[in-house]
Short mmCIF file of C-alpha atoms in Angstrom, two decimals:
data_model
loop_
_atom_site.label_atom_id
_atom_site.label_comp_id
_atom_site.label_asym_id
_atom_site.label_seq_id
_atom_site.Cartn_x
_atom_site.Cartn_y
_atom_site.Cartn_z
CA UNK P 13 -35.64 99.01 57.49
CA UNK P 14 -36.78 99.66 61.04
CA UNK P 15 -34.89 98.78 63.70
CA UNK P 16 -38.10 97.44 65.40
CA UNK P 17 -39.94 95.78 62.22
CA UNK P 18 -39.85 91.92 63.07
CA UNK P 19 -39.60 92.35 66.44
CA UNK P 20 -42.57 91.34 68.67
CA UNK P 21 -44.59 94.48 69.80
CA UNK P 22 -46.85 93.79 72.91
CA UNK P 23 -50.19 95.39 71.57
CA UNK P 24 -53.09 95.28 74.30
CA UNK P 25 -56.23 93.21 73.28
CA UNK P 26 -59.11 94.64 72.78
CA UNK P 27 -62.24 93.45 75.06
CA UNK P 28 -64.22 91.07 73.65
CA UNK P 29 -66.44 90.26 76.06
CA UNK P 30 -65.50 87.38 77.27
CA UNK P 31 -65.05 86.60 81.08
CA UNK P 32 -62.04 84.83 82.56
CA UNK P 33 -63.20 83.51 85.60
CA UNK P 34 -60.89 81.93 88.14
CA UNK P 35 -60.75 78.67 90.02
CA UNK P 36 -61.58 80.01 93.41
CA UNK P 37 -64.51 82.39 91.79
CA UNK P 38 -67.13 79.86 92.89
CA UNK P 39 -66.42 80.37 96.58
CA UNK P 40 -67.95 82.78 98.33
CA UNK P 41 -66.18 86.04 99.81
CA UNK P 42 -65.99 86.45 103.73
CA UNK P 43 -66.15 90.05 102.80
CA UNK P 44 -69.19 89.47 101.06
CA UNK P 45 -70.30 87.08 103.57
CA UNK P 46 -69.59 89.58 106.82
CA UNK P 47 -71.29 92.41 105.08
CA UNK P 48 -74.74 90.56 104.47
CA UNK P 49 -74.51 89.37 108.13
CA UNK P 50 -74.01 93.55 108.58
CA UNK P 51 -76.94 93.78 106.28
CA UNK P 52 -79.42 92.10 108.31
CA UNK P 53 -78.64 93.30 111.51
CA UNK P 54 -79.38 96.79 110.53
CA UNK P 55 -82.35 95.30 108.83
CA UNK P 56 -83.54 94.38 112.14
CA UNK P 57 -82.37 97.13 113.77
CA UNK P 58 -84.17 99.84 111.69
CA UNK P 59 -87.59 97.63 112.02
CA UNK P 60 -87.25 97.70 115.70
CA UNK P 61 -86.42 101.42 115.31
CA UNK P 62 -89.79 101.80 113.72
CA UNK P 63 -91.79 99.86 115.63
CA UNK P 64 -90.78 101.91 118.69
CA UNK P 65 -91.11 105.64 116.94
CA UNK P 66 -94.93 104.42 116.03
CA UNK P 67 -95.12 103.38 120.01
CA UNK P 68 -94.16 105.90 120.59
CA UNK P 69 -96.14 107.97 118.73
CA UNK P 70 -99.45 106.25 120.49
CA UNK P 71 -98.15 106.54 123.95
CA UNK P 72 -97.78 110.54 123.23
CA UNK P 73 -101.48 110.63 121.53
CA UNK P 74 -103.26 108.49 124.74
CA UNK P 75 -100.89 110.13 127.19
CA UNK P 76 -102.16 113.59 125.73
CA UNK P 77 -106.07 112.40 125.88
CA UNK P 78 -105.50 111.97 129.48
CA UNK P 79 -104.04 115.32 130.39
CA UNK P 80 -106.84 116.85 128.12
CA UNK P 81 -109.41 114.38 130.67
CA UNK P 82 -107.99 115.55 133.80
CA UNK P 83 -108.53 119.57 133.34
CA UNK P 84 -111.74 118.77 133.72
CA UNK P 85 -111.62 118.79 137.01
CA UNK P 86 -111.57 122.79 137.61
CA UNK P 87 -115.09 122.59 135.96
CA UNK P 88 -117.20 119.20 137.12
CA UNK P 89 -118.77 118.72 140.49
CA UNK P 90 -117.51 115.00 140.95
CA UNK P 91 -113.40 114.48 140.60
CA UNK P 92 -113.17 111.04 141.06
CA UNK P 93 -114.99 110.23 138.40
CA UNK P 94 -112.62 112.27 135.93
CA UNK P 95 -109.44 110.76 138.05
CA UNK P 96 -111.17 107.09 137.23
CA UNK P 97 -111.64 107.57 134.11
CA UNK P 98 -107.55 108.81 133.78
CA UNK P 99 -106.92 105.51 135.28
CA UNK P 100 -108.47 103.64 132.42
CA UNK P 101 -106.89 105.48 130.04
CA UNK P 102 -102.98 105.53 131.26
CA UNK P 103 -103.86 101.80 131.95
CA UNK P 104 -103.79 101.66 128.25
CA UNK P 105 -101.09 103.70 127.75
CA UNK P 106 -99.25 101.07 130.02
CA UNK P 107 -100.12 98.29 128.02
CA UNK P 108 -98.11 100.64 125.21
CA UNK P 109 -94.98 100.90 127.34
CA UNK P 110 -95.16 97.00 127.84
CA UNK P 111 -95.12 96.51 124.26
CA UNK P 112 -91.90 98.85 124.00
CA UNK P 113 -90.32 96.88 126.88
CA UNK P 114 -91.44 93.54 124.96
CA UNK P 115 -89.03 95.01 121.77
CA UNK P 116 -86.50 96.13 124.20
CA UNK P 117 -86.15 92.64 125.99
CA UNK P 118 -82.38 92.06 125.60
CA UNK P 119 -81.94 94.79 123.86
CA UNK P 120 -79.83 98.17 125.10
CA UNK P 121 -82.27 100.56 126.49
CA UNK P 122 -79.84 103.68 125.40
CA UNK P 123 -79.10 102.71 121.58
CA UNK P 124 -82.95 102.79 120.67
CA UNK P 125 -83.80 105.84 123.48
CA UNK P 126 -84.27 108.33 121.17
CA UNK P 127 -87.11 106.39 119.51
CA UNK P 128 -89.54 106.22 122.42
CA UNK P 129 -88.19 109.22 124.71
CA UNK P 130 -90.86 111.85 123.61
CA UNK P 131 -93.66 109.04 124.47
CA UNK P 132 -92.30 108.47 127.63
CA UNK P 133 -91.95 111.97 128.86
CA UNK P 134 -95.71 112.73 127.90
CA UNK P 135 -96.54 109.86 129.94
CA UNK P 136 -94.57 110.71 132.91
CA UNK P 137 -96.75 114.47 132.27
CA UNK P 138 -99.55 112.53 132.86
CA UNK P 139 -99.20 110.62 135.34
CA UNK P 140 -97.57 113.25 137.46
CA UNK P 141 -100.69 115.65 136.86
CA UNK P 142 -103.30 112.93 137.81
CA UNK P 143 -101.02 112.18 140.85
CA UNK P 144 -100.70 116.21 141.74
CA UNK P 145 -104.60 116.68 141.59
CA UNK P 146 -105.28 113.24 143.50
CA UNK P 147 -102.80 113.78 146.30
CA UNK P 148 -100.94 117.33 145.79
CA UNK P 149 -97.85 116.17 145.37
CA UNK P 150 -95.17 115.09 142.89
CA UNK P 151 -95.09 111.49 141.79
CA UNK P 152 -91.41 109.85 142.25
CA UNK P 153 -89.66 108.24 139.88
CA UNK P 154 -89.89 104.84 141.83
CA UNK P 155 -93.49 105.14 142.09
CA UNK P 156 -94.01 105.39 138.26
CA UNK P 157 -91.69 102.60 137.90
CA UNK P 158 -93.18 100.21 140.49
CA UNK P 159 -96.22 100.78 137.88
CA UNK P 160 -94.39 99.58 134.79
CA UNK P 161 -94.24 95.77 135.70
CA UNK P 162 -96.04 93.58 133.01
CA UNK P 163 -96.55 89.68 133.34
CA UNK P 164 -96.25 87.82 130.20
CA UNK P 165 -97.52 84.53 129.66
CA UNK P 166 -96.27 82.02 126.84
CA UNK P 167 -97.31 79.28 125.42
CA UNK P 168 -96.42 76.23 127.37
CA UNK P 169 -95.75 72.61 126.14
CA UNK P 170 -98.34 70.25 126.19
CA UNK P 171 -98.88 68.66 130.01
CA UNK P 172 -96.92 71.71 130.86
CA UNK P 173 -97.80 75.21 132.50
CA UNK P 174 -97.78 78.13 130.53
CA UNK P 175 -94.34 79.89 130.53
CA UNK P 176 -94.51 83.37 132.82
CA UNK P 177 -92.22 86.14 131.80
CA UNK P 178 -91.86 89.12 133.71
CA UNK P 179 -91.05 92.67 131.92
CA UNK P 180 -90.02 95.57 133.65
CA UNK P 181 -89.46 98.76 131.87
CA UNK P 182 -87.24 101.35 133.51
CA UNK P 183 -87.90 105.65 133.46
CA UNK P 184 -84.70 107.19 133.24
CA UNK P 185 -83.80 110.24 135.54
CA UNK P 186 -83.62 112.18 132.10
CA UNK P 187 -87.22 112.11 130.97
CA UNK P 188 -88.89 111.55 134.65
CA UNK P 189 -87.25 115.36 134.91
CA UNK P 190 -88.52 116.71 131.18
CA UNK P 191 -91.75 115.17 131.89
CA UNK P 192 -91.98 117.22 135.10
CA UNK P 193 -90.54 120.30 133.34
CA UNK P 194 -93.41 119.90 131.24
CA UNK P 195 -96.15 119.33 133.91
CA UNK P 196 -95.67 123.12 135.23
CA UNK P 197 -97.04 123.91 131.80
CA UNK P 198 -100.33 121.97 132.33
CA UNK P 199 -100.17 123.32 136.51
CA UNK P 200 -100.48 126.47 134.96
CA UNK P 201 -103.43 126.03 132.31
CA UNK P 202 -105.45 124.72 135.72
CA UNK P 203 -104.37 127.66 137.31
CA UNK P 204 -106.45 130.04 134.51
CA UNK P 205 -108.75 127.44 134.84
CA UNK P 206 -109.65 127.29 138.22
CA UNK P 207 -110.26 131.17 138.26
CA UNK P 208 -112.45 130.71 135.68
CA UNK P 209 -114.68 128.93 137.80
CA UNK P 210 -114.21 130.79 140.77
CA UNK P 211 -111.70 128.67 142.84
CA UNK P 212 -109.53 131.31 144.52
CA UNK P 213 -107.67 128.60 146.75
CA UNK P 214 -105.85 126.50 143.79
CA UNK P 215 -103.66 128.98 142.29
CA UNK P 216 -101.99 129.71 145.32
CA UNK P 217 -101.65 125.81 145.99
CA UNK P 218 -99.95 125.75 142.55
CA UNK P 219 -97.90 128.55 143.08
CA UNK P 220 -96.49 127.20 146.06
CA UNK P 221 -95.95 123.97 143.93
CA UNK P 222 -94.44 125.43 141.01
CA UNK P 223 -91.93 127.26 143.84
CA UNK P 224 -90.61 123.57 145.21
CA UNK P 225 -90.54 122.69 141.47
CA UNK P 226 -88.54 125.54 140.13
CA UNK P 227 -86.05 124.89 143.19
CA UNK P 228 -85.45 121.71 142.36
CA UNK P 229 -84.43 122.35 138.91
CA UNK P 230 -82.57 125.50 139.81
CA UNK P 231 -80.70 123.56 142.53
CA UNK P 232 -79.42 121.41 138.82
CA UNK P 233 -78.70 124.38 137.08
CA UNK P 234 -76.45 123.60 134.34
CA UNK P 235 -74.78 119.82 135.97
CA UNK P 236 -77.65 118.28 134.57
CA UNK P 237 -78.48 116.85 130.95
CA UNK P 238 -79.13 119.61 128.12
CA UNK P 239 -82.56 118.96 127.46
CA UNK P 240 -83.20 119.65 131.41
CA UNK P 241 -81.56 123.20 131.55
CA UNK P 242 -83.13 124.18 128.04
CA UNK P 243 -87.06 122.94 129.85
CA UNK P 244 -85.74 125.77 132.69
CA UNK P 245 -86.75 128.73 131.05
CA UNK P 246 -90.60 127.18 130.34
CA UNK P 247 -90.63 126.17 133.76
CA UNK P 248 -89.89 129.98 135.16
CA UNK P 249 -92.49 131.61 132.43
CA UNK P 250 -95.43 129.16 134.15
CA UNK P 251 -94.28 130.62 137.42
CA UNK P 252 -94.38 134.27 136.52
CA UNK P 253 -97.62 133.50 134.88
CA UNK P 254 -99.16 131.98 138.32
CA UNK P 255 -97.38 134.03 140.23
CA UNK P 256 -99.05 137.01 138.75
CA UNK P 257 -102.66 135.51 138.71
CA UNK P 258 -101.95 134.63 142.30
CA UNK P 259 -100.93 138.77 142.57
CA UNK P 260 -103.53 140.17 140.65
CA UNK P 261 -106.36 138.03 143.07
CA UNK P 262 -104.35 139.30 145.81
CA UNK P 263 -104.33 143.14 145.39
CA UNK P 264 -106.94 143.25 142.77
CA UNK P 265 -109.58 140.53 143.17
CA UNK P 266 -112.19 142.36 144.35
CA UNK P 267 -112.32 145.21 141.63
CA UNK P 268 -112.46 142.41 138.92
CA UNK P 269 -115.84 140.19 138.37
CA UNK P 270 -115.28 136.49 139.02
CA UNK P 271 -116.68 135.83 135.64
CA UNK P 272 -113.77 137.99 133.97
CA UNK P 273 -110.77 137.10 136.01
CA UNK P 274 -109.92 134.31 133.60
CA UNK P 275 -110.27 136.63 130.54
CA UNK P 276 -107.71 139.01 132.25
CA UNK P 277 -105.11 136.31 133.35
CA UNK P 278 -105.15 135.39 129.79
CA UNK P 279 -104.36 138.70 128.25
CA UNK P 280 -102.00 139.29 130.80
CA UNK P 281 -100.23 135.98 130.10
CA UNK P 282 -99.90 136.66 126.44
CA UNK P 283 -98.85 140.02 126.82
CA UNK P 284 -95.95 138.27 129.17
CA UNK P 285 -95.21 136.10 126.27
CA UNK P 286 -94.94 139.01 124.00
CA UNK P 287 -92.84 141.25 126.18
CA UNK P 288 -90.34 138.25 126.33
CA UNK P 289 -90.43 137.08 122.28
CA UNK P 290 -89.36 141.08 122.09
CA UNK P 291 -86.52 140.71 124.71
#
């Protein structure tokens, strides 16, 4: 006889299916609890997320409408009426920036930044182009800001005035300098532009400019944010390219038709941008 036979032998049970539920199984987890609280704050933090990428995406398209409005100006007899016409249009783009400010009311500015940043800086582009063929200058970062003030008005209880919030939204250093990086690009498309049409005096204004620019920036050099010292190399390829036109009208001009100076500054810019993509 076995040694074991008769003696109990703890066999496992197989799984029938049926579910042992404890006394406590009825009350809810805090686990559970803290992670659909987590759950819907990233809920409403990817919405807002969104909301300020499409923004964003509107303030770049207007911004861009503008900038495409104001080179107009090299070719029509009456500037004002191209610089009024801007006007209207940023105006809407700032009704777009007080909508982002409206999402970003007590919200931090730098956790959602990289949703609206590329907006911003096209709109700081614009502005600082209207402002540069208005006054001849370059736009400060307070002056852009002292723009982006919006007034909201609530609903007030009845017998009661209307409740008045006031919104400010806030350019950072950061893309007030990568919008300017990127106005030397448009300085430079007026500057082939305004040969074109036979204005010898602006490219040498805007090469002057572009100097005072390119200063600045070099006087950052590398202390400065990333994006900054990577918008450095752009800048100082608009330079060469004015600084060239401003050469060839110098020493060449009169061997060269009015009518074809553009078409020359052209090829000679591209072959600039070739001679570099080889390098």
């Amino acid at each position: 006889m076995n040694k074991r036979e008769g003696e109990a032998c703890p066999r496992r049970r197989k799984n029938d299916g049926t579910t042992f539920k404890s006394e406590d199984s009825d009350v809810p987890s805090p686990v559970l609890s803290a992670f659909k609280v987590f759950q819907q704050e990233l809920d409403v933090k990817h919405d807002k997320h969104e909301r300020l990428v499409k923004l964003s995406r509107d303030i770049t398209i207007e911004s861009k409408r503008s900038i495409f409005l104001l080179h107009r100006v090299t070719s029509v007899p009456n500037v004002e009426d191209v610089l009024v016409e801007a006007d209207a249009k940023l105006d809407a783009v700032r009704e777009k920036i007080g909508q982002v400010a409206e999402e970003l009311r007590g919200e931090d500015l730098y956790q959602f930044h990289r949703a609206f940043t590329p907006g911003i800086q096209e709109y700081v582009e614009a502005v600082s182009f209207q402002h540069f063929i208005r006054h001849r200058s370059l736009v400060s970062l307070e002056e852009i800001n002292a723009r982006l003030v919006f007034i909201k008005e609530g609903k007030g209880c009845e017998g009661h005035a209307p409740d008045t919030t006031v919104l400010t939204f806030q350019v950072t250093p950061t893309d007030y300098l990568l919008g300017v990086a990127d106005l030397t690009g448009e300085l430079m498309r007026m500057c082939i532009s305004s040969v074109g049409n036979g204005d010898m005096d602006t490219p040498f204004q805007l090469s002057q400019f572009l100097r005072q620019i390119h200063d600045g920036f070099a006087y950052i050099g590398n202390t400065g944010p990333y994006e900054v010292s990577k918008k450095l190399h752009t800048l100082r390829q608009s330079l060469a390219k004015v600084e060239d036109a401003c050469y060839t009208l110098r020493v060449r001009g009169s061997e060269i038709p009015k009518h074809m100076l553009a078409d020359v500054f052209s090829s000679r810019a591209a072959l600039m941008d070739t001679d570099e993509g080889v390098a």
